[in-house]
Amino acid sequence: MKKRLLIVDDDKDSTSALVRQLAESTWLEICGIATGIDEAWQMLQTTLPDMVMLGTIKGAERGVVCQQFRLAYPQLSFIAACSPQELMWEPFFRNLGLWVIVKPVQTGQLEALTMVPQAMYTGIPPQQQPAPLAATAVLSPTVSHTPQAVTENDPDPTNGVSTGPKHLITVYGPKGGVGKTFISRELAVYFTTEKQEGRPLRVLAIDFNLDLGTFATTLNLPRTPNLFTWVQDIDTQLHSYAQQQGRDPFTLRNEEWQEFASSISLSPQDIEKYIVTHTETGLHVLTSPRDIRHSFEIRDYHLYLILETLKQSMYDVILIDTAPDTTDATIQALFFAEQVVMVGNPVVDSIENIQRLLKLLREAEYPEERIQVCMNRLQRKEMFTLEEIRAYFQLHPSKKIYSVPDDAEVKKSINTGVPVMLHPGRIAAKDAIETLGKALLPVDSERVGSAPKEKTKERPSLFRWLWG
């Protein structure tokens, strides 16, 4: 029986070409073509498609539209048809649960997706699928895993599997050297000292600066095992699966590995094999590769599998420290997060880079309410005030910019590997981290004291030349 395809695209030329190509298909039939969002909603109700291909729609953002469609029709599969210029957003779309294909679309690409088991592209957990599934468990962008049964004698009542809501936080800065890893470390340590509903938070920090990450160094931790250790085990599992399918692993293309990656499951209980523990705080850390050459072997599908498995893990807080770039790892970390801390310094190049990145995310309709801006190493007398920075970033007046002051204790902390949050006294940087941490995640305890008030003395703007 043919699968029914609804095309949502205002590119009439490419749509017409695809209609001609699919006229003789034995697997697919086009049940409707919509050139606008309102029309697409009507056709979803009247044509009852099995698959929806989303091309370009003027004035609409594909990821947001897809999320709306999926909430209303979770049983459907969704495909993003991208131009070569739009492929920079491929990890975004994949993390939203879309299959991604490149224009001009070939009939073989669409027909291949009709063969994919339903569980690999919908948000319905396997136990709720309306039709029987293949026996092989699959891991997909939104597929849930059912926690294993827990016995009374099980020493770990969570059994390594999620028992509550996750707090997924990504710390990002588009310029290096702004103290992003320092902020990541301090936030991670802060969360280990806090409780929610009377229970200490279980916290995992991940170093997604794959080639030059120093998160382990900042805590005087070993770099083995690490993220690449996990990647090697994933590759072993993928190679075995490929051989079971009668394929030679050494002849597969990256696109084929991505498909195979969607067909294997990783156990959240295995995460502990790849982490190192900070003894003083109990913080778990998934470190970046020890050898920079290993980072070249980490693919987007490795990161995708790892992030999806972490969502099912026992951790309450998962915090990712990223590289100052826009690689697949960083993009996946941004879309993995419920909240993003955008870190910069109050200097021209750092401020300009954040403004450019915010502009890019706005164009992609990334939810700006997820983003908290943090100015690190703030001195008493800076060239720019926080209000000037807010204006340049075009932030809403109600949006707070968090600041962390620079002082001798911060420098000492960075050089010794002893977090500021473990300092026995009250210092300004420690108070500032607590303020940011509480904004990201409300906790049980209420600390005495507050962060220093920001200086708001008015003076002539020095930003005019930046807008020039």
Coordinates of C-alpha atoms in Angstrom, one line a residue:
M1 CA 0.0 0.0 0.0
K2 CA 1.4 3.4 -1.0
K3 CA 2.3 6.0 1.7
R4 CA 0.5 9.3 1.4
L5 CA 2.8 12.4 1.2
L6 CA 1.8 16.0 1.9
I7 CA 4.1 18.6 0.4
V8 CA 4.3 21.9 2.2
D9 CA 6.5 24.2 0.0
D10 CA 6.1 27.5 -1.8
D11 CA 8.8 26.6 -4.3
K12 CA 6.5 25.7 -7.2
D13 CA 9.2 24.7 -9.6
S14 CA 10.8 22.1 -7.3
T15 CA 7.3 20.9 -6.3
S16 CA 6.3 20.4 -9.9
A17 CA 9.4 18.4 -10.7
L18 CA 8.8 16.2 -7.7
V19 CA 5.2 15.5 -8.7
R20 CA 6.4 14.3 -12.1
Q21 CA 9.0 12.1 -10.6
L22 CA 6.6 10.5 -8.1
A23 CA 3.9 9.8 -10.7
E24 CA 5.3 6.3 -11.3
S25 CA 6.3 5.5 -7.8
T26 CA 5.1 2.2 -6.3
W27 CA 5.7 3.4 -2.7
L28 CA 4.5 6.9 -2.5
E29 CA 1.6 9.1 -3.7
I30 CA 1.1 12.8 -3.2
C31 CA -2.1 13.5 -1.4
G32 CA -1.8 17.3 -1.3
I33 CA 0.4 20.3 -2.0
A34 CA 0.2 23.4 0.4
T35 CA 2.0 26.6 -0.3
G36 CA 1.1 28.3 3.0
I37 CA 0.7 27.3 6.7
D38 CA -3.1 27.8 6.9
E39 CA -3.5 25.7 3.8
A40 CA -1.2 23.0 5.3
W41 CA -3.3 22.8 8.5
Q42 CA -6.5 22.2 6.4
M43 CA -4.8 19.5 4.3
L44 CA -3.5 17.7 7.4
Q45 CA -7.1 17.3 8.4
T46 CA -8.6 16.5 5.1
T47 CA -6.0 14.5 3.2
L48 CA -4.8 12.3 6.1
P49 CA -1.1 11.9 5.0
D50 CA 1.4 9.4 6.4
M51 CA 4.4 11.7 5.7
V52 CA 4.9 15.5 5.5
M53 CA 7.7 17.1 3.6
L54 CA 8.5 20.7 4.7
G55 CA 10.2 22.9 2.2
T56 CA 10.5 26.6 2.3
I57 CA 7.5 28.7 3.4
K58 CA 7.9 32.5 3.3
G59 CA 7.4 34.1 6.7
A60 CA 7.5 30.7 8.6
E61 CA 10.2 28.9 10.4
R62 CA 10.4 25.2 9.6
G63 CA 11.4 24.0 13.0
V64 CA 8.6 25.8 14.8
V65 CA 6.0 24.7 12.2
C66 CA 7.2 21.1 12.5
Q67 CA 6.8 21.2 16.3
Q68 CA 3.3 22.5 16.0
F69 CA 2.4 19.9 13.4
R70 CA 3.9 17.1 15.5
L71 CA 2.0 18.1 18.7
A72 CA -1.2 17.8 16.7
Y73 CA -0.3 14.8 14.6
P74 CA 2.4 12.8 16.5
Q75 CA 1.8 9.7 14.4
L76 CA 3.2 11.3 11.2
S77 CA 6.8 11.5 10.0
F78 CA 8.3 14.8 9.0
I79 CA 11.0 15.6 6.4
A80 CA 12.9 18.9 6.0
A81 CA 13.8 19.5 2.4
C82 CA 16.8 21.9 2.5
S83 CA 18.7 23.8 0.0
P84 CA 22.5 23.3 0.2
Q85 CA 22.8 26.7 1.9
E86 CA 20.4 25.6 4.6
L87 CA 22.4 22.5 5.6
M88 CA 24.1 24.4 8.4
W89 CA 20.8 23.9 10.2
E90 CA 20.8 20.2 9.7
P91 CA 21.7 19.3 13.3
F92 CA 18.9 21.7 14.5
F93 CA 16.3 19.9 12.4
R94 CA 17.5 16.4 13.4
N95 CA 17.3 17.3 17.0
L96 CA 13.7 18.4 16.4
G97 CA 13.0 15.0 15.0
L98 CA 13.0 15.8 11.3
W99 CA 14.6 13.7 8.6
V100 CA 16.8 16.0 6.4
I101 CA 17.2 15.7 2.7
V102 CA 18.8 18.1 0.2
K103 CA 17.1 19.7 -2.7
P104 CA 16.6 18.8 -5.5
V105 CA 14.8 16.0 -3.9
Q106 CA 15.2 12.5 -5.4
T107 CA 12.3 10.0 -5.4
G108 CA 14.6 7.4 -4.1
Q109 CA 15.3 9.4 -0.9
L110 CA 11.6 9.7 -0.1
E111 CA 10.9 6.1 -1.0
A112 CA 13.7 5.0 1.3
L113 CA 12.0 6.8 4.2
T114 CA 8.8 4.9 3.6
M115 CA 10.7 1.8 4.7
V116 CA 11.8 3.2 8.0
P117 CA 9.9 1.7 11.0
Q118 CA 7.4 4.1 12.5
A119 CA 9.2 4.3 15.9
M120 CA 12.3 5.8 14.3
Y121 CA 10.6 9.0 13.3
T122 CA 7.7 9.7 15.6
G123 CA 7.5 11.0 19.2
I124 CA 5.3 8.1 20.3
P125 CA 7.0 5.7 22.8
P126 CA 7.1 2.1 21.5
Q127 CA 4.6 0.9 24.1
Q128 CA 2.0 3.4 22.7
Q129 CA 2.5 2.8 19.0
P130 CA -0.8 2.2 17.2
A131 CA 0.7 -0.6 15.1
P132 CA 3.1 -3.5 15.9
L133 CA 6.8 -2.6 15.8
A134 CA 9.9 -4.5 14.7
A135 CA 11.4 -6.5 17.5
T136 CA 14.6 -4.5 17.4
A137 CA 14.6 -1.5 19.9
V138 CA 15.4 1.8 18.3
L139 CA 16.6 5.1 19.5
S140 CA 15.1 8.2 17.7
P141 CA 15.1 11.9 18.3
T142 CA 12.1 11.7 20.6
V143 CA 11.5 8.0 21.4
S144 CA 11.1 7.4 25.1
H145 CA 12.6 4.3 26.8
T146 CA 10.7 2.5 29.5
P147 CA 12.7 2.3 32.8
Q148 CA 13.5 -1.3 33.8
A149 CA 11.7 -2.8 36.7
V150 CA 13.3 -2.0 40.1
T151 CA 13.5 -4.6 42.8
E152 CA 13.6 -4.0 46.5
N153 CA 17.2 -5.3 46.6
D154 CA 18.4 -2.9 43.9
P155 CA 21.1 -0.7 45.6
D156 CA 20.4 2.1 43.1
P157 CA 16.6 2.9 43.1
T158 CA 16.9 4.9 39.9
N159 CA 18.7 2.0 38.1
G160 CA 20.5 4.6 36.1
V161 CA 17.3 5.7 34.4
S162 CA 15.5 9.0 34.6
T163 CA 13.0 9.3 37.5
G164 CA 12.1 13.0 37.2
P165 CA 12.4 16.1 35.1
K166 CA 15.7 17.0 33.6
H167 CA 17.4 20.4 33.7
L168 CA 19.4 20.7 30.5
I169 CA 21.8 23.7 30.4
T170 CA 24.3 24.6 27.8
V171 CA 27.0 27.2 28.4
Y172 CA 28.2 28.9 25.2
G173 CA 30.3 31.8 24.2
P174 CA 31.0 32.7 20.5
K175 CA 34.5 34.0 21.5
G176 CA 37.3 32.1 23.2
G177 CA 39.0 33.2 26.4
V178 CA 35.9 34.8 28.0
G179 CA 35.8 32.4 30.9
K180 CA 33.1 30.1 29.6
T181 CA 34.6 27.0 31.1
F182 CA 35.0 28.8 34.4
I183 CA 31.3 29.7 34.5
S184 CA 30.5 26.1 33.5
R185 CA 32.6 24.7 36.3
E186 CA 31.2 27.0 38.9
L187 CA 27.6 26.4 37.9
A188 CA 28.1 22.6 37.9
V189 CA 29.7 22.7 41.4
Y190 CA 27.0 25.1 42.7
F191 CA 24.3 22.6 41.6
T192 CA 26.0 19.7 43.4
T193 CA 25.6 21.7 46.7
E194 CA 21.9 22.3 46.3
K195 CA 18.8 20.2 46.8
Q196 CA 15.4 20.0 45.2
E197 CA 12.5 18.6 47.2
G198 CA 14.9 17.7 49.9
R199 CA 17.2 15.6 47.8
P200 CA 20.7 16.5 46.6
L201 CA 20.9 17.2 42.9
R202 CA 22.7 14.6 40.7
V203 CA 24.8 16.6 38.3
L204 CA 26.7 15.7 35.2
A205 CA 29.0 18.2 33.4
I206 CA 30.0 17.5 29.8
D207 CA 32.9 19.0 27.9
F208 CA 31.7 19.5 24.3
N209 CA 34.8 21.4 23.3
L210 CA 35.9 18.2 21.6
D211 CA 39.4 19.2 20.5
L212 CA 40.6 21.8 23.0
G213 CA 38.4 21.2 26.0
T214 CA 39.9 21.9 29.5
F215 CA 37.0 21.2 31.8
A216 CA 38.8 18.3 33.4
T217 CA 42.0 20.4 33.8
T218 CA 40.1 23.1 35.7
L219 CA 39.1 20.5 38.3
N220 CA 42.4 18.6 38.3
L221 CA 40.6 15.5 37.0
P222 CA 42.0 12.7 34.8
R223 CA 41.0 12.6 31.1
T224 CA 40.4 8.9 30.9
P225 CA 37.8 7.6 30.4
N226 CA 36.3 10.3 28.3
L227 CA 33.8 11.0 25.6
F228 CA 35.9 9.3 22.9
T229 CA 35.9 6.1 25.0
W230 CA 32.1 6.1 24.7
V231 CA 32.3 6.9 20.9
Q232 CA 34.6 3.8 20.4
D233 CA 32.0 1.6 22.1
I234 CA 29.2 3.1 20.0
D235 CA 31.3 2.4 16.9
T236 CA 31.7 -1.2 18.0
Q237 CA 28.0 -1.5 18.3
L238 CA 27.3 0.2 15.0
H239 CA 29.8 -2.1 13.1
S240 CA 28.2 -5.2 14.6
Y241 CA 24.8 -4.0 13.6
A242 CA 26.0 -3.2 10.0
Q243 CA 27.4 -6.7 9.7
Q244 CA 24.2 -8.2 10.9
Q245 CA 22.5 -6.3 8.1
G246 CA 24.9 -7.8 5.6
R247 CA 26.9 -4.6 5.0
D248 CA 30.6 -4.0 5.0
P249 CA 31.2 -1.3 7.6
F250 CA 34.3 0.0 5.7
T251 CA 32.2 0.9 2.7
L252 CA 29.4 2.8 4.4
R253 CA 28.9 6.6 3.8
N254 CA 28.2 9.0 6.6
E255 CA 24.6 9.2 5.7
E256 CA 24.3 5.4 6.0
W257 CA 25.9 5.5 9.4
Q258 CA 23.3 8.1 10.5
E259 CA 20.6 5.7 9.4
F260 CA 22.2 2.8 11.3
A261 CA 22.6 5.1 14.4
S262 CA 18.8 5.5 14.4
S263 CA 18.5 1.7 14.7
I264 CA 20.5 1.0 17.8
S265 CA 19.8 1.7 21.5
L266 CA 22.2 2.8 24.1
S267 CA 21.7 2.0 27.8
P268 CA 21.6 4.9 30.3
Q269 CA 23.0 2.5 32.8
D270 CA 26.3 2.4 30.9
I271 CA 27.0 6.1 31.2
E272 CA 28.9 5.6 34.5
K273 CA 31.6 3.7 32.5
Y274 CA 32.6 6.9 30.8
I275 CA 32.6 9.5 33.5
V276 CA 35.1 10.7 36.1
T277 CA 34.1 12.0 39.5
H278 CA 35.2 15.1 41.3
T279 CA 35.8 13.7 44.8
E280 CA 35.2 16.9 46.8
T281 CA 31.7 17.6 45.3
G282 CA 30.5 14.3 43.8
L283 CA 30.2 16.0 40.4
H284 CA 30.3 13.6 37.5
V285 CA 32.2 14.8 34.4
L286 CA 32.2 13.4 30.8
T287 CA 35.5 14.9 29.6
S288 CA 36.6 15.7 26.1
P289 CA 39.1 13.4 24.3
R290 CA 42.6 13.2 25.7
D291 CA 44.2 13.3 22.3
I292 CA 43.1 16.1 19.9
R293 CA 43.2 13.7 17.0
H294 CA 40.4 11.6 18.5
S295 CA 38.0 14.6 18.1
F296 CA 38.2 14.2 14.4
E297 CA 36.6 10.8 14.7
I298 CA 33.5 12.0 16.5
R299 CA 30.6 12.4 14.2
D300 CA 27.3 14.1 14.5
Y301 CA 25.4 10.8 14.9
H302 CA 27.7 9.9 17.8
L303 CA 26.8 13.1 19.6
Y304 CA 23.1 12.7 18.8
L305 CA 23.1 9.2 20.3
I306 CA 24.9 10.4 23.4
L307 CA 22.7 13.3 24.0
E308 CA 19.5 11.3 23.6
T309 CA 20.8 8.7 26.0
L310 CA 21.7 11.4 28.5
K311 CA 18.1 12.5 28.4
Q312 CA 17.1 9.1 29.8
S313 CA 19.8 9.1 32.5
M314 CA 19.5 9.4 36.3
Y315 CA 20.9 13.0 36.4
D316 CA 18.8 15.9 37.5
V317 CA 21.1 18.5 36.0
I318 CA 23.1 18.1 32.8
L319 CA 25.4 21.0 32.0
I320 CA 27.3 21.2 28.7
D321 CA 30.4 23.3 28.2
T322 CA 30.8 24.1 24.5
A323 CA 33.5 25.3 22.2
P324 CA 33.5 28.9 20.8
D325 CA 32.3 27.8 17.4
T326 CA 29.2 26.7 15.4
T327 CA 30.2 23.1 14.7
D328 CA 27.8 20.2 14.9
A329 CA 28.7 19.6 18.6
T330 CA 27.9 23.2 19.6
I331 CA 24.6 23.3 17.5
Q332 CA 23.4 20.1 19.0
A333 CA 24.2 21.3 22.5
L334 CA 22.2 24.5 21.9
F335 CA 19.1 22.6 20.8
F336 CA 19.6 19.9 23.4
A337 CA 19.3 22.6 26.1
E338 CA 16.3 23.9 27.9
Q339 CA 18.4 26.9 28.9
V340 CA 21.5 28.5 27.4
V341 CA 24.0 30.7 29.3
M342 CA 25.6 33.0 26.7
V343 CA 29.0 34.1 28.2
G344 CA 31.1 37.1 27.1
N345 CA 33.4 39.8 28.4
P346 CA 32.6 43.5 28.4
V347 CA 35.0 44.2 25.5
V348 CA 34.3 45.1 21.9
D349 CA 35.1 41.8 20.1
S350 CA 33.3 39.6 22.6
I351 CA 30.2 41.9 22.6
E352 CA 30.0 42.0 18.8
N353 CA 30.3 38.2 18.5
I354 CA 27.4 37.7 20.9
Q355 CA 25.3 40.2 19.0
R356 CA 26.0 38.4 15.7
L357 CA 25.1 35.0 17.3
L358 CA 21.9 36.4 18.8
K359 CA 20.9 37.7 15.4
L360 CA 21.6 34.3 13.8
L361 CA 19.5 32.5 16.5
R362 CA 16.7 35.0 16.1
E363 CA 16.6 34.4 12.3
A364 CA 16.3 30.7 13.1
E365 CA 13.5 31.5 15.6
Y366 CA 15.4 30.0 18.4
P367 CA 13.4 30.7 21.6
E368 CA 15.1 33.7 23.1
E369 CA 13.5 33.1 26.5
R370 CA 15.9 30.1 26.8
I371 CA 18.9 32.4 26.7
Q372 CA 20.5 34.1 29.7
V373 CA 23.4 36.5 29.0
C374 CA 26.3 36.6 31.4
M375 CA 29.1 39.2 31.3
N376 CA 32.2 37.6 33.0
R377 CA 35.2 39.4 34.5
L378 CA 33.3 42.6 35.0
Q379 CA 35.4 45.4 36.6
R380 CA 34.2 48.4 38.6
K381 CA 35.0 50.7 35.8
E382 CA 34.2 49.4 32.3
M383 CA 34.1 51.0 28.9
F384 CA 30.5 49.9 28.5
T385 CA 27.7 49.7 31.0
L386 CA 25.4 46.7 31.1
E387 CA 22.6 49.0 29.9
E388 CA 24.6 49.9 26.8
I389 CA 25.3 46.2 26.2
R390 CA 21.6 45.4 26.6
A391 CA 20.7 48.0 24.0
Y392 CA 23.3 46.7 21.5
F393 CA 22.0 43.1 22.0
Q394 CA 18.5 44.4 21.5
L395 CA 17.3 42.7 24.6
H396 CA 13.9 43.4 26.2
P397 CA 14.2 45.9 29.1
S398 CA 13.0 43.2 31.5
K399 CA 15.8 40.8 30.4
K400 CA 18.5 40.8 33.0
I401 CA 22.2 40.6 32.1
Y402 CA 24.0 38.6 34.8
S403 CA 27.5 39.7 35.7
V404 CA 30.4 37.9 37.4
P405 CA 33.1 40.2 38.8
D406 CA 36.8 39.5 38.4
D407 CA 39.1 39.5 41.4
A408 CA 42.2 37.8 42.9
E409 CA 40.2 34.8 44.2
V410 CA 38.9 34.0 40.7
K411 CA 42.4 34.0 39.3
K412 CA 43.7 31.9 42.1
S413 CA 40.7 29.5 41.7
I414 CA 41.5 29.1 37.9
N415 CA 45.2 28.4 38.5
T416 CA 44.7 25.9 41.4
G417 CA 41.7 24.0 40.1
V418 CA 39.7 24.7 43.3
P419 CA 36.3 26.1 42.4
V420 CA 35.2 29.5 43.8
M421 CA 32.0 27.9 45.0
L422 CA 34.1 25.8 47.5
H423 CA 35.7 29.0 49.0
P424 CA 34.8 29.0 52.7
G425 CA 33.9 32.7 52.8
R426 CA 31.6 35.1 50.9
I427 CA 33.1 36.7 47.9
A428 CA 31.5 38.7 45.1
A429 CA 32.1 36.1 42.3
K430 CA 30.6 33.3 44.4
D431 CA 27.5 35.4 45.1
A432 CA 27.2 36.2 41.4
I433 CA 27.4 32.5 40.4
E434 CA 24.7 31.6 43.0
T435 CA 22.4 34.4 41.6
L436 CA 22.8 33.0 38.1
G437 CA 22.3 29.4 39.3
K438 CA 19.1 30.2 41.1
A439 CA 17.8 32.0 37.9
L440 CA 18.5 28.8 35.9
L441 CA 17.1 26.4 38.5
P442 CA 15.2 27.3 41.7
V443 CA 16.5 25.2 44.6
D444 CA 15.4 24.5 48.1
S445 CA 17.9 26.5 50.1
E446 CA 18.0 30.3 50.2
R447 CA 21.4 31.7 50.8
V448 CA 22.1 34.6 53.0
G449 CA 23.3 37.7 51.2
S450 CA 23.0 38.8 47.6
A451 CA 25.1 39.7 44.7
P452 CA 26.5 43.2 44.5
K453 CA 24.3 45.8 42.9
E454 CA 25.2 46.7 39.4
K455 CA 26.5 50.2 38.8
T456 CA 24.1 52.1 36.6
K457 CA 25.5 55.5 36.6
E458 CA 24.5 57.2 33.4
R459 CA 27.1 58.5 31.0
P460 CA 27.3 59.2 27.3
S461 CA 27.1 56.1 25.1
L462 CA 30.3 54.7 23.6
F463 CA 28.5 52.3 21.4
R464 CA 27.7 54.6 18.5
W465 CA 30.7 53.5 16.4
L466 CA 29.7 49.8 16.8
W467 CA 26.5 50.5 15.0
G468 CA 28.2 52.6 12.3

